[in-house]
Short mmCIF file of C-alpha atoms and ligand atoms in Angstrom, two decimals:
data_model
loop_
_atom_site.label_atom_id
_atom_site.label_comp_id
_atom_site.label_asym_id
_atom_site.label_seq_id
_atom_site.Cartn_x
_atom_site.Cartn_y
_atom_site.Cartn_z
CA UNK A 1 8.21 11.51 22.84
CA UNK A 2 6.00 8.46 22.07
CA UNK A 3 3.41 8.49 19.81
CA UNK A 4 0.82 5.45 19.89
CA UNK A 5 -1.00 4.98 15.83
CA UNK A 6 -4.10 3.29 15.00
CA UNK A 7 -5.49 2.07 12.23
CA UNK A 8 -8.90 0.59 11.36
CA UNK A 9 -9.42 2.05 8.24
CA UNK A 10 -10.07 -1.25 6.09
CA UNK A 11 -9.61 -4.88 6.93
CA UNK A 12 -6.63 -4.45 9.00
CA UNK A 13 -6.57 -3.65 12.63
CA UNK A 14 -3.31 -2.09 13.19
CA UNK A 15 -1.99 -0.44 16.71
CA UNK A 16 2.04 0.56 17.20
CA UNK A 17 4.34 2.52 19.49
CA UNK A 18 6.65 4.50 17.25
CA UNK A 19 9.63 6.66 19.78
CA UNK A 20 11.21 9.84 18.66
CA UNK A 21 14.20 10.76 20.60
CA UNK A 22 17.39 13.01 19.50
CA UNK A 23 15.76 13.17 15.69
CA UNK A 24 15.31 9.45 15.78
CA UNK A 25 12.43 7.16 15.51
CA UNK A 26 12.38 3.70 17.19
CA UNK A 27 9.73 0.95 16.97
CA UNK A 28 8.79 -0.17 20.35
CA UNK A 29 5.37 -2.23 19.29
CA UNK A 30 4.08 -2.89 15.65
CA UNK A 31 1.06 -5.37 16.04
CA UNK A 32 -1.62 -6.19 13.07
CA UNK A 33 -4.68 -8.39 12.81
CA UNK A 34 -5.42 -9.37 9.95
CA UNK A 35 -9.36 -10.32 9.08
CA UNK A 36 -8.17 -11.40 5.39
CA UNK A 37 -9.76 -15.05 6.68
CA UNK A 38 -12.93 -13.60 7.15
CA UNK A 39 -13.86 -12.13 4.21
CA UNK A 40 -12.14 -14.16 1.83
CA UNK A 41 -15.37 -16.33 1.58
CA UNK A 42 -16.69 -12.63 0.21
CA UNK A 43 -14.22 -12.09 -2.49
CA UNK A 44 -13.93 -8.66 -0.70
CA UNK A 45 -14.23 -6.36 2.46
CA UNK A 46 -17.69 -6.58 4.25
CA UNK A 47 -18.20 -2.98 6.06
CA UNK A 48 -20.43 -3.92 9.33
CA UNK A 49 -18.38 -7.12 9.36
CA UNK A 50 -15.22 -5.54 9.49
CA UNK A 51 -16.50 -3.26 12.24
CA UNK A 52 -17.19 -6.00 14.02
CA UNK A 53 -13.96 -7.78 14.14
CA UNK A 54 -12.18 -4.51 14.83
CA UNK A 55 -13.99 -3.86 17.67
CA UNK A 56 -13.36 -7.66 18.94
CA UNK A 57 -9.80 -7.36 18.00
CA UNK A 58 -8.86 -3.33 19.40
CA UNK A 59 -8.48 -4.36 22.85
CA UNK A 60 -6.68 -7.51 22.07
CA UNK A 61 -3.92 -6.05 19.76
CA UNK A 62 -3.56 -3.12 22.65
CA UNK A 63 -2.76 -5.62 24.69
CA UNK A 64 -0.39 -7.17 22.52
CA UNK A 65 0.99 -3.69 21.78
CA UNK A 66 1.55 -2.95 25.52
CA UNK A 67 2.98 -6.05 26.31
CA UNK A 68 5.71 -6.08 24.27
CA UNK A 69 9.69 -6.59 25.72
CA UNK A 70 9.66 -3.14 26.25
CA UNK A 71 6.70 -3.69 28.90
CA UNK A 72 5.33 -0.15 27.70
CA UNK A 73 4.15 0.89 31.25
CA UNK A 74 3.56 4.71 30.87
CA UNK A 75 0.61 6.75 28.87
CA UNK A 76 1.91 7.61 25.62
CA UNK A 77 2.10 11.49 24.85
CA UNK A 78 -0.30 11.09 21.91
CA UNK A 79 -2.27 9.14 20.40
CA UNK A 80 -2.73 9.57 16.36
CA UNK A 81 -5.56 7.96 14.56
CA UNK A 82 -6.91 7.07 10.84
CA UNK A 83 -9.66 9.46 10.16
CA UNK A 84 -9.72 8.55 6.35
CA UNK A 85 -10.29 7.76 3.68
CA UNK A 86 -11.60 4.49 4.56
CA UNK A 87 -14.95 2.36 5.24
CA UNK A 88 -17.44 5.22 7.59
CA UNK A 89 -17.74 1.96 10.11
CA UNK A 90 -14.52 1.08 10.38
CA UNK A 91 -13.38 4.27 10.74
CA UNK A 92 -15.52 4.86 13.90
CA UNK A 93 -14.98 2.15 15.11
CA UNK A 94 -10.99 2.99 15.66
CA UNK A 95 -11.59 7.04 16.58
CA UNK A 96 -14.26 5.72 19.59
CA UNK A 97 -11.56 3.18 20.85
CA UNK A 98 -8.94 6.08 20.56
CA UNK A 99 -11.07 8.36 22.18
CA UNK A 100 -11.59 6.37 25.16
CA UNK A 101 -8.15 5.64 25.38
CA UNK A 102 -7.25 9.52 25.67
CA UNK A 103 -9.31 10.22 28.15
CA UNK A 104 -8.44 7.29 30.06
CA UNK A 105 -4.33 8.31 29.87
CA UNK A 106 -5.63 12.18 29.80
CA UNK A 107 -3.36 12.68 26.06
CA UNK A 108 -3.97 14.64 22.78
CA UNK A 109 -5.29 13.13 19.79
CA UNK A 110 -3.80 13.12 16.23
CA UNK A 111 -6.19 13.11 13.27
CA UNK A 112 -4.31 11.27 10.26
CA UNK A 113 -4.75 10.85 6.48
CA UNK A 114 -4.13 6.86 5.92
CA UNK A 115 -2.70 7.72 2.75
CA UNK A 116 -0.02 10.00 4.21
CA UNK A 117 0.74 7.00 6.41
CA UNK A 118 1.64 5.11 3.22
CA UNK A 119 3.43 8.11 1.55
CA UNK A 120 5.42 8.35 4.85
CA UNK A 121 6.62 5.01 5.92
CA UNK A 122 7.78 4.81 2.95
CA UNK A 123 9.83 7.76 2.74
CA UNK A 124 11.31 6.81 6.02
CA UNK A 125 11.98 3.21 5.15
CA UNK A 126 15.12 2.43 3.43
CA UNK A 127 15.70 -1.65 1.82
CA UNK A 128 14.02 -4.25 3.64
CA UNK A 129 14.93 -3.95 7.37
CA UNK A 130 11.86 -3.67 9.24
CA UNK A 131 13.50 -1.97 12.72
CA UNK A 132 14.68 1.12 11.13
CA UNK A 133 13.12 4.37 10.20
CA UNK A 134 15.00 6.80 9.10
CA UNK A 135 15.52 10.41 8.23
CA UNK A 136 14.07 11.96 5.18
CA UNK A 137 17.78 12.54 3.54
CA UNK A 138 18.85 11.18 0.31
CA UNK A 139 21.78 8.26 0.94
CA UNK A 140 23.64 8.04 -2.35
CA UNK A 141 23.55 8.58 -5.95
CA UNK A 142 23.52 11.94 -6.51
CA UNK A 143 26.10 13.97 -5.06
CA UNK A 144 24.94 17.24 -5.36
CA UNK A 145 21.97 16.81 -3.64
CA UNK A 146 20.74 15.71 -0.24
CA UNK A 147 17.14 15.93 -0.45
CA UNK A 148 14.86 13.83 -1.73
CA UNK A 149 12.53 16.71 -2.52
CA UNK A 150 10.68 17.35 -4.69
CA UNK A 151 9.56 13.61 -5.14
CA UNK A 152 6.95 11.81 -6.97
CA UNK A 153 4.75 9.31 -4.78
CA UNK A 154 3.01 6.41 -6.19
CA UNK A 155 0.27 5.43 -3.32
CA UNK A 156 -1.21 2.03 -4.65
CA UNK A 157 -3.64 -0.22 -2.34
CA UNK A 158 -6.90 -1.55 -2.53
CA UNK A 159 -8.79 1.76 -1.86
CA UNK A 160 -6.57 4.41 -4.02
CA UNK A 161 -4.33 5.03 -6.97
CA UNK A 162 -2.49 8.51 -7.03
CA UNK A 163 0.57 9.88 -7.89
CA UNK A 164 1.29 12.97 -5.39
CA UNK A 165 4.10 15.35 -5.84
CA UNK A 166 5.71 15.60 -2.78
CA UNK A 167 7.36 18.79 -2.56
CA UNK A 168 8.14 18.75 1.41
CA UNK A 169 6.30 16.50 3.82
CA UNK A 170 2.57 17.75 4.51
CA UNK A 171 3.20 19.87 0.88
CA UNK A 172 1.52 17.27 -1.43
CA UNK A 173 -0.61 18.03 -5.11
CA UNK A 174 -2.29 14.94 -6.39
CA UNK A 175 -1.05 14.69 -10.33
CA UNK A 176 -3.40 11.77 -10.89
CA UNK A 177 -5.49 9.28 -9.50
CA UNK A 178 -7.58 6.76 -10.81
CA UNK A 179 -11.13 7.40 -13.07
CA UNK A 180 -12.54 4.15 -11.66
CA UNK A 181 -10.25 0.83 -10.20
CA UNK A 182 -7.63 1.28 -8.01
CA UNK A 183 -4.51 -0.93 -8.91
CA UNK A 184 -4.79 -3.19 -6.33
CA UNK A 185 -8.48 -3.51 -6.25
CA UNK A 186 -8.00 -4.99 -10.23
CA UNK A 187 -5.80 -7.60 -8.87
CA UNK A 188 -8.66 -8.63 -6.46
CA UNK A 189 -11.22 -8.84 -9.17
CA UNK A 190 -9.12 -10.07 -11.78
CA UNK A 191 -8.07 -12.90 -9.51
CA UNK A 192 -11.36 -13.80 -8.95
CA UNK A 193 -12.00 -14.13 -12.45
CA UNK A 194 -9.93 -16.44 -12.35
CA UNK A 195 -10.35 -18.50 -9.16
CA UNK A 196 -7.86 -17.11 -7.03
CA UNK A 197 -8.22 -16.14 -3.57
CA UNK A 198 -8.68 -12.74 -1.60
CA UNK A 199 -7.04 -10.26 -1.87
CA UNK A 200 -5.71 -11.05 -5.14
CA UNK A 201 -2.75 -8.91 -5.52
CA UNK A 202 -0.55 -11.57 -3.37
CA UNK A 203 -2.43 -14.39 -5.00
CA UNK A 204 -1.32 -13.15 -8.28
CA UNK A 205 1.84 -12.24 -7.35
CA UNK A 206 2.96 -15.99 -6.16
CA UNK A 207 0.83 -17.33 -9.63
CA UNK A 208 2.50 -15.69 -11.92
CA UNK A 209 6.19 -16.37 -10.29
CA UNK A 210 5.65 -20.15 -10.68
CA UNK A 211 6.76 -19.14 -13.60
CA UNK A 212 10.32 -20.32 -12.88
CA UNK A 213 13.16 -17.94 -14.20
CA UNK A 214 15.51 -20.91 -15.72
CA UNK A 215 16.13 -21.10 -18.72
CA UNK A 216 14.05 -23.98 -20.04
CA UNK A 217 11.03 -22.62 -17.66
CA UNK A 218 11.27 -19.14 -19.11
CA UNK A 219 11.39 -21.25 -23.04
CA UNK A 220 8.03 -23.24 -21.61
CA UNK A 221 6.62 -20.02 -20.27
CA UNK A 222 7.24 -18.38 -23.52
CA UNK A 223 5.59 -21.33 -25.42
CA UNK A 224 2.23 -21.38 -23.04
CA UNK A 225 2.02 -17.38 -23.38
CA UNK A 226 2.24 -17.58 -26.86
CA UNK A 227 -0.28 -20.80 -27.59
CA UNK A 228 -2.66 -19.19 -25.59
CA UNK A 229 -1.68 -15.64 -26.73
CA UNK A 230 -2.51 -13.68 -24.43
CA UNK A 231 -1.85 -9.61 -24.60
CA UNK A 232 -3.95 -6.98 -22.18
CA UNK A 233 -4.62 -3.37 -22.61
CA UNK A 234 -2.05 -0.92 -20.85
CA UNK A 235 -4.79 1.58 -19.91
CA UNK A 236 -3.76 5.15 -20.30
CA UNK A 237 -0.34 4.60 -21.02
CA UNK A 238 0.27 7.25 -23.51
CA UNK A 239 -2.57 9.72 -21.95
CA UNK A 240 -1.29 12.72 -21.61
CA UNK A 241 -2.07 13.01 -17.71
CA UNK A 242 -1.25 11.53 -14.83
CA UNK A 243 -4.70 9.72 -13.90
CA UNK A 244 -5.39 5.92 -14.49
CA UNK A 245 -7.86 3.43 -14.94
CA UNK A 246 -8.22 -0.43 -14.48
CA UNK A 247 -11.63 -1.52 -14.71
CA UNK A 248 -10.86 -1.89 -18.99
CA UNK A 249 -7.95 -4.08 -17.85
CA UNK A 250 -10.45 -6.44 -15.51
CA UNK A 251 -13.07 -6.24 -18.57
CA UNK A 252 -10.40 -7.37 -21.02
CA UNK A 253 -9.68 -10.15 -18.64
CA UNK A 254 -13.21 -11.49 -18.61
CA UNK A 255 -13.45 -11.40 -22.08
CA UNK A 256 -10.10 -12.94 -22.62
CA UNK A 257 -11.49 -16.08 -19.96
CA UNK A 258 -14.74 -16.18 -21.27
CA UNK A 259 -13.79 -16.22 -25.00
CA UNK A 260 -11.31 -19.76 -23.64
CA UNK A 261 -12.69 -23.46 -23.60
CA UNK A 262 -13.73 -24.47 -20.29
CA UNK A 263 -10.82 -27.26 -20.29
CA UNK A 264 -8.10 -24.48 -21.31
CA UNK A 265 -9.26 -21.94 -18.79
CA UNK A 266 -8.77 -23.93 -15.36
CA UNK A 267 -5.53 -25.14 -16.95
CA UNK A 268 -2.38 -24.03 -15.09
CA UNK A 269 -1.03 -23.04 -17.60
CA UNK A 270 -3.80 -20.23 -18.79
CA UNK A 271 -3.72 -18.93 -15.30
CA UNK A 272 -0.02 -18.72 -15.18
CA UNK A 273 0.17 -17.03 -18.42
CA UNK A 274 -2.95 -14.71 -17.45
CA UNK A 275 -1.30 -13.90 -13.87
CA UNK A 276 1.72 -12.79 -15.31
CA UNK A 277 0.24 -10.87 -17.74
CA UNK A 278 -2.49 -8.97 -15.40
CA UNK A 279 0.80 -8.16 -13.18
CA UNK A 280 2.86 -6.84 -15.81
CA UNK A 281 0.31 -4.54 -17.31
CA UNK A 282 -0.56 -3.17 -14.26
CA UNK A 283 3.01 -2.78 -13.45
CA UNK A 284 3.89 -0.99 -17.21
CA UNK A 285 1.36 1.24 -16.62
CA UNK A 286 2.05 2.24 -13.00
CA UNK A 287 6.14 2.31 -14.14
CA UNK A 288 6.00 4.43 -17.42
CA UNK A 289 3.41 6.87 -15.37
CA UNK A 290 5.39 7.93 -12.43
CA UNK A 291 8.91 7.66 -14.32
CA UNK A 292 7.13 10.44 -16.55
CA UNK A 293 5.97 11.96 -13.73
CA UNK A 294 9.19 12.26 -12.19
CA UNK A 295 11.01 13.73 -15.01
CA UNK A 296 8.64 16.38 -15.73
CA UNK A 297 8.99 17.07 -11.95
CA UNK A 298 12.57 17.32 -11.68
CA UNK A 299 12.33 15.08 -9.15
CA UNK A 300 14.95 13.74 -6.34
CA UNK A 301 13.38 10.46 -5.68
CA UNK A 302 10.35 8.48 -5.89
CA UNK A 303 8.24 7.22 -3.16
CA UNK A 304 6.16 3.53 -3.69
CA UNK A 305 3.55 2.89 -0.56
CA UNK A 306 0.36 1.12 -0.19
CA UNK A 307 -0.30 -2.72 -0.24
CA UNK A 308 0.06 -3.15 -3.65
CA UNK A 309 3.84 -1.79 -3.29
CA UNK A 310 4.74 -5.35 -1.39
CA UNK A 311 4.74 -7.18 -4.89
CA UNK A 312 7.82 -8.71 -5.65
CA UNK A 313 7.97 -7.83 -9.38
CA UNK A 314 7.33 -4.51 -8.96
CA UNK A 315 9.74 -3.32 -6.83
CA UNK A 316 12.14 -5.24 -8.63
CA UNK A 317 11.06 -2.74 -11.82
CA UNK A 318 11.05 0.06 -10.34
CA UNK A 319 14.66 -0.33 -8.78
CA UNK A 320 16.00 -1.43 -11.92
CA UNK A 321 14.28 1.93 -13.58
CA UNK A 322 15.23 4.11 -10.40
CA UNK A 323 18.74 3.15 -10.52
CA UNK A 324 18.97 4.30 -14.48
CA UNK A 325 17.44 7.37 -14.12
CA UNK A 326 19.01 8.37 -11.26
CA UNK A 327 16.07 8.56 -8.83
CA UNK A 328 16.24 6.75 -5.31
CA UNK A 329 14.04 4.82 -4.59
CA UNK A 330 12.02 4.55 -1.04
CA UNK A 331 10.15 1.87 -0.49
CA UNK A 332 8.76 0.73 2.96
CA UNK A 333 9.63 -3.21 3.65
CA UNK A 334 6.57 -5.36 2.33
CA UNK A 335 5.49 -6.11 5.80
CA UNK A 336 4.90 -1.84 6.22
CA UNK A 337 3.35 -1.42 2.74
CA UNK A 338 0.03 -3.45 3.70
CA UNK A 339 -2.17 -1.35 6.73
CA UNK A 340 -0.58 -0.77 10.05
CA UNK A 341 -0.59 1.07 12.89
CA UNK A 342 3.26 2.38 12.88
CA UNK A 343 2.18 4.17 9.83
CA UNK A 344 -0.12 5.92 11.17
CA UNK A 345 2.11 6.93 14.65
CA UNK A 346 4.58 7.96 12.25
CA UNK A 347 2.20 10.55 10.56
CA UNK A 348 0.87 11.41 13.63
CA UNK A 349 4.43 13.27 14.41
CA UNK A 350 4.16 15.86 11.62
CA UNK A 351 0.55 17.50 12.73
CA UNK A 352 -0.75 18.70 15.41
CA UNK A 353 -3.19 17.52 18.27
CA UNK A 354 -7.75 18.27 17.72
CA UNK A 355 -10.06 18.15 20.01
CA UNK A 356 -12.84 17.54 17.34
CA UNK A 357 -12.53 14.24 16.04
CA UNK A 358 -14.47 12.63 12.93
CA UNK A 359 -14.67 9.88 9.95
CA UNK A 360 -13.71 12.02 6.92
CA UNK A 361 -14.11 8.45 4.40
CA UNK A 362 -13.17 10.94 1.60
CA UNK A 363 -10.61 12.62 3.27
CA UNK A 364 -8.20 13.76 0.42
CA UNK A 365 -4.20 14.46 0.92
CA UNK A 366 -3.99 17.73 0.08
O1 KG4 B 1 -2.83 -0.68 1.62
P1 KG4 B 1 -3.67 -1.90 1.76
O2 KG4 B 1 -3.24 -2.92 2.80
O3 KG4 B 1 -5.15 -1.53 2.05
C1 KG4 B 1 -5.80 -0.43 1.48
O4 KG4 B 1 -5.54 0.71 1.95
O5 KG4 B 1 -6.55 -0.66 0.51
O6 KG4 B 1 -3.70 -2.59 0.30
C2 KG4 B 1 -4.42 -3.78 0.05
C3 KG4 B 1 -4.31 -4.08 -1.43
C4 KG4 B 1 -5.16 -5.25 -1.91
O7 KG4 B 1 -5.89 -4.87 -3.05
C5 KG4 B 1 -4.14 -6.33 -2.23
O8 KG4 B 1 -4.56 -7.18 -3.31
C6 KG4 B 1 -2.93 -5.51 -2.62
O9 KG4 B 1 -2.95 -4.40 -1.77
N1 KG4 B 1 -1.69 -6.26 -2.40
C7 KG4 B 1 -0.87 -6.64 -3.40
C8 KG4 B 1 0.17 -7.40 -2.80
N2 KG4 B 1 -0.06 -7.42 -1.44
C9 KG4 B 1 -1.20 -6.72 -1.23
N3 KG4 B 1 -0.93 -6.41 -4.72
C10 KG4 B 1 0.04 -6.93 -5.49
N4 KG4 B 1 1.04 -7.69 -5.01
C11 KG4 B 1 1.16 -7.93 -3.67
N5 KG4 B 1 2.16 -8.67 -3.20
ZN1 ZN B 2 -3.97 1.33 2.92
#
């Protein structure tokens, strides 16, 4: 069975071929545009814009998609598409191109939650090899058990915080979510606090690692940290539930810049020292919240997806705390974690065909 995914749900537009054959899943075509270019000038994603480009750009990464070295001649036997949550334009604008598409290859269509698509490609993904896709079954640590059920899910993008226990795929309760900023959303703003380009979260990211890890960089670091003194909020740490919030964490920022001479504030080494701290408070939070989670949960393993999973530092903490506890870890490869389409043709094979179709830019995983 093939299964062909789109996504249009933000600022990516995302269309794959994802096989299933014998209990396996194979990748025949994973293509993404990107329209990060276009609304970096913004700071952020411009709706009718985005619509735009997605409609330019459908046909094209079809193409793409269908001329891969597989030469994917044939009608697929389904075609699954984002419904939500996302931008109501955007949305549309991938469920009329999918429509069309059925009827033109006469197949079913597959409504899909674009967070599931995160939760899932993650679950399936095991290390960093981008070909492979792989059964839901635990592959070490614990002997006694081979599920990874129940498991905790941290979903982290632009668009949503949550932490989901997962107690079988399509069995999900949101624990928590976020009272106002998503995670990755306050490493947009906060980068563009401080000058940093869109989206922020990789800007950030390759900031605060210029922060070399020898030992006379890490003294220097320490040094520049500590003249400028610089030490955020961890929002909701210590709460007793599982929600979140960021937007104290981008106002503590701006006060933190604004309260700085102009001179010291453009410096390299304030926004060094600021990047790695935005990062690791973010990171804290996100760590001690789902570890928490977890235990409470009796959980098997832990599932990180959404763009904000791809940073660097963050996976490294969370394998480090996995591997303690005794939790494996799934995380997608950071090429999966930002918007695709194989995502979304991956959730597509766990529900079944509609014939009503619509933009649900609330839609809620439950
Ligand atoms: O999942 P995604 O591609 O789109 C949404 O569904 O929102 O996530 C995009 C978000 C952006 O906020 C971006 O800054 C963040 O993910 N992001 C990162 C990294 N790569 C993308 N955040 C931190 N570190 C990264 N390496
Ligand atoms: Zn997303």
């Amino acid at each position: 069975m093939r299964l062909l995914g789109i996504e249009t749900s933000c600022d990516e537009t995302g269309i794959a071929i994802l096989e299933k054959r014998k209990g396996k899943f194979r990748v025949l075509a994973n293509k993404v545009s990107s329209q990060i270019e276009i609304h970096r000038p913004y700071g952020g994603v411009y709706p009718s814009l985005a619509k735009r480009e997605h409609l330019k750009n459908l046909p094209l990464v079809l193409r793409k998609v269908l001329n891969t070295k597989y030469q994917i001649l044939n009608a697929p036997d389904a075609i699954a598409v984002t419904v939500g949550p996302g931008l109501d334009p955007c949305l549309w604008a991938g469920i009329e191109f999918a429509k069309n598409l059925a009827k033109q290859w006469n197949v079913p269509l597959i409504p899909v939650n674009h967070v599931e698509g995160h939760l899932l490609i993650s679950l399936f993904s095991q290390g960093d090899e981008k070909s492979e896709i792989r059964p839901a079954r635990r592959s070490g640590g614990n002997p006694k058990s081979e599920t990874l059920f129940p498991a905790i899910a941290l979903l982290v993008s632009g668009g949503h915080t949550q932490l989901v226990l997962v107690k079988q795929i399509g069995q999900y309760k949101i624990l928590g979510e976020t009272r106002d900023d998503a995670a990755g959303e306050c490493f947009d703003k906060t980068a563009r606090i401080l000058g940093l380009s869109y989206p922020g979260g990789p800007a950030i990211a390759a900031v605060a690692a210029k922060i070399r890890s020898t030992r006379f960089a890490k003294a220097s670091a320490r040094r520049a940290k500590s003249e400028i003194r610089i030490r955020l909020p961890r929002p909701m740490i210590h709460a007793k539930d599982y929600d979140f919030s960021f937007s104290g964490l981008k106002t503590a920022v701006l006060y933190d810049w604004k309260s700085r001479p102009e001179k010291l504030r453009k410096s390299k080494a304030y926004i060094r020292a600021m990047a790695k701290e935005i990062q690791q408070a973010v990171i804290d939070v996100l760590v001690v919240k789902t570890m928490r989670a977890a235990q409470e949960h009796g959980a098997e393993s832990i599932i990180l997806g959404g763009g904000v999973a791809a940073n660097k530092e963050l996976r490294k903490q969370f394998n480090s705390q996995c591997a303690i506890r005794n939790f494996e870890l799934r995380v997608a490869p950071k090429e999966l974690c930002t918007d695709n389409g194989l995502m979304i043709a991956l959730a597509g094979y766990f529900h079944k065909p509609q014939k009503r179709i619509e933009a649900a830019p609330d839609l809620r995983l439950e």
